[in-house]
Amino acid sequence: MPLIVCPLAAAPRHFVVTDFGANPDGKTLNTAAIQKTIDLAAAAGGGVAEIPRGVFRSGSIFLRPKVELYLDEGAVILGSNEIEDYPQRLTRIEGHIEPWRMALINAQELEGERIGGKGRLDGNGIRFWAAFWQRRKENPRCTNLEVERPRLMFIDRCHDVKIEGLALQDSGFWNLHVYRCSQVLLTGLHIAAPSTGPILGPSTDGMDIDSSQNVTIRRCSISVNDDNIALKGTKGPFAEKDPDSPPVEHILIEDCEFGDGNGMVTCGSEATYIRDVTVRNCRITGKTNLVCLKLRPDTPQHYENITIDGVTLSGDQGRILDVAPWMQFFDLKGQPPPVQTVDHLTIRNVHGTFGSFGRLRGNQGSLLKNITLENFDVQLGRPKLDAADTAELSMTNVRINGTLVTR
């Protein structure tokens, strides 16, 4: 019988941005040259748009079908600090679709998108942060959207996505926003924004998983000045009827490290249905909270089947539980208050040193059911849990500062 030899698949063609006019001097605006490279790769049937070593300043770029974006070691895409270099379009932001600036890197309605390498995306956000804090000084009640700031990455309605290996830093707004996507793998990413110093990065969430399903986050490190990983949907009394905001479900977070932030995992200030979330084998080394569930008095919320299994703590400021009303800018729009439900939240196998046990409270009428804590051995600076009498809480083998506690 003759030997049949299958030919090896051809290696994807590389389109290097410097071959099409990009200048790595950190000053030249390379938006057009990078976009031209991506478009030529797409016109050729696909390939790799490669960013070589150097600093390439750019505004918004848009990925195309069958084109991978790859950053070599030492490669930096440096975001422009001119807001006009990020076009304003209808986009998903804070739970709604409205005009807002696009991100530095945008992928929209793509299949099989790949973004990776050993390089860095630098949002160059300090100018945007300063503008926000100045507005907050003028109006302490200003909203997040009063000062335009670009996200670092926006992955919009894509299927089969892998983003791997990159460093993301200093985004003007959220770092990585994933909206209405499925089958997503985010692995080996390092995300940072300043949480101390003269100018903090406002609303610099690490990852925002918005209305998406089947998302895996693995071996990532995140230290920012807001939510580390936020699970998001929409908000308001009519949230359950919003066709643009399907449930967030089937989320796996594993082998990750978290520094500063607002919540290792946050069910966010915009969220309706969030269910089937598993977090395992993670570490907290900074002042973020272990879990943060924001309960909006104007939104029907359902946080169900969230399991956190295996967390090592080494900090002195964070809360283990931060389950509490979220009162910022809520609006009932003349409707009766809806119910918020937390059902089957399980946290087990937690050890180390941390700030406080935290709080477990909702709005009037909120349902906190089947909250289970198991196998804790932690040292806490503030060991008392502030829990509502109506919370259905059980503890098994929970040892705080050497003492076994049951409530």
mmCIF file of N, CA and C in Angstrom, residues 45 62 80 206 291:
data_model
loop_
_atom_site.group_PDB
_atom_site.id
_atom_site.type_symbol
_atom_site.label_atom_id
_atom_site.label_comp_id
_atom_site.label_asym_id
_atom_site.label_seq_id
_atom_site.Cartn_x
_atom_site.Cartn_y
_atom_site.Cartn_z
ATOM 1 N N GLY A 45 -6.471 37.358 1.765
ATOM 2 C CA GLY A 45 -7.078 36.125 2.249
ATOM 3 C C GLY A 45 -6.734 35.793 3.678
ATOM 4 N N PHE A 62 -8.800 48.690 13.566
ATOM 5 C CA PHE A 62 -9.911 47.754 13.468
ATOM 6 C C PHE A 62 -9.423 46.478 12.778
ATOM 7 N N SER A 80 -2.548 57.019 21.276
ATOM 8 C CA SER A 80 -2.510 58.478 21.193
ATOM 9 C C SER A 80 -3.226 59.072 22.404
ATOM 10 N N GLY A 206 -9.842 45.799 34.792
ATOM 11 C CA GLY A 206 -8.958 44.894 34.075
ATOM 12 C C GLY A 206 -9.656 44.236 32.906
ATOM 13 N N VAL A 291 -14.602 38.893 46.530
ATOM 14 C CA VAL A 291 -15.780 38.902 45.663
ATOM 15 C C VAL A 291 -16.593 40.143 45.988
#
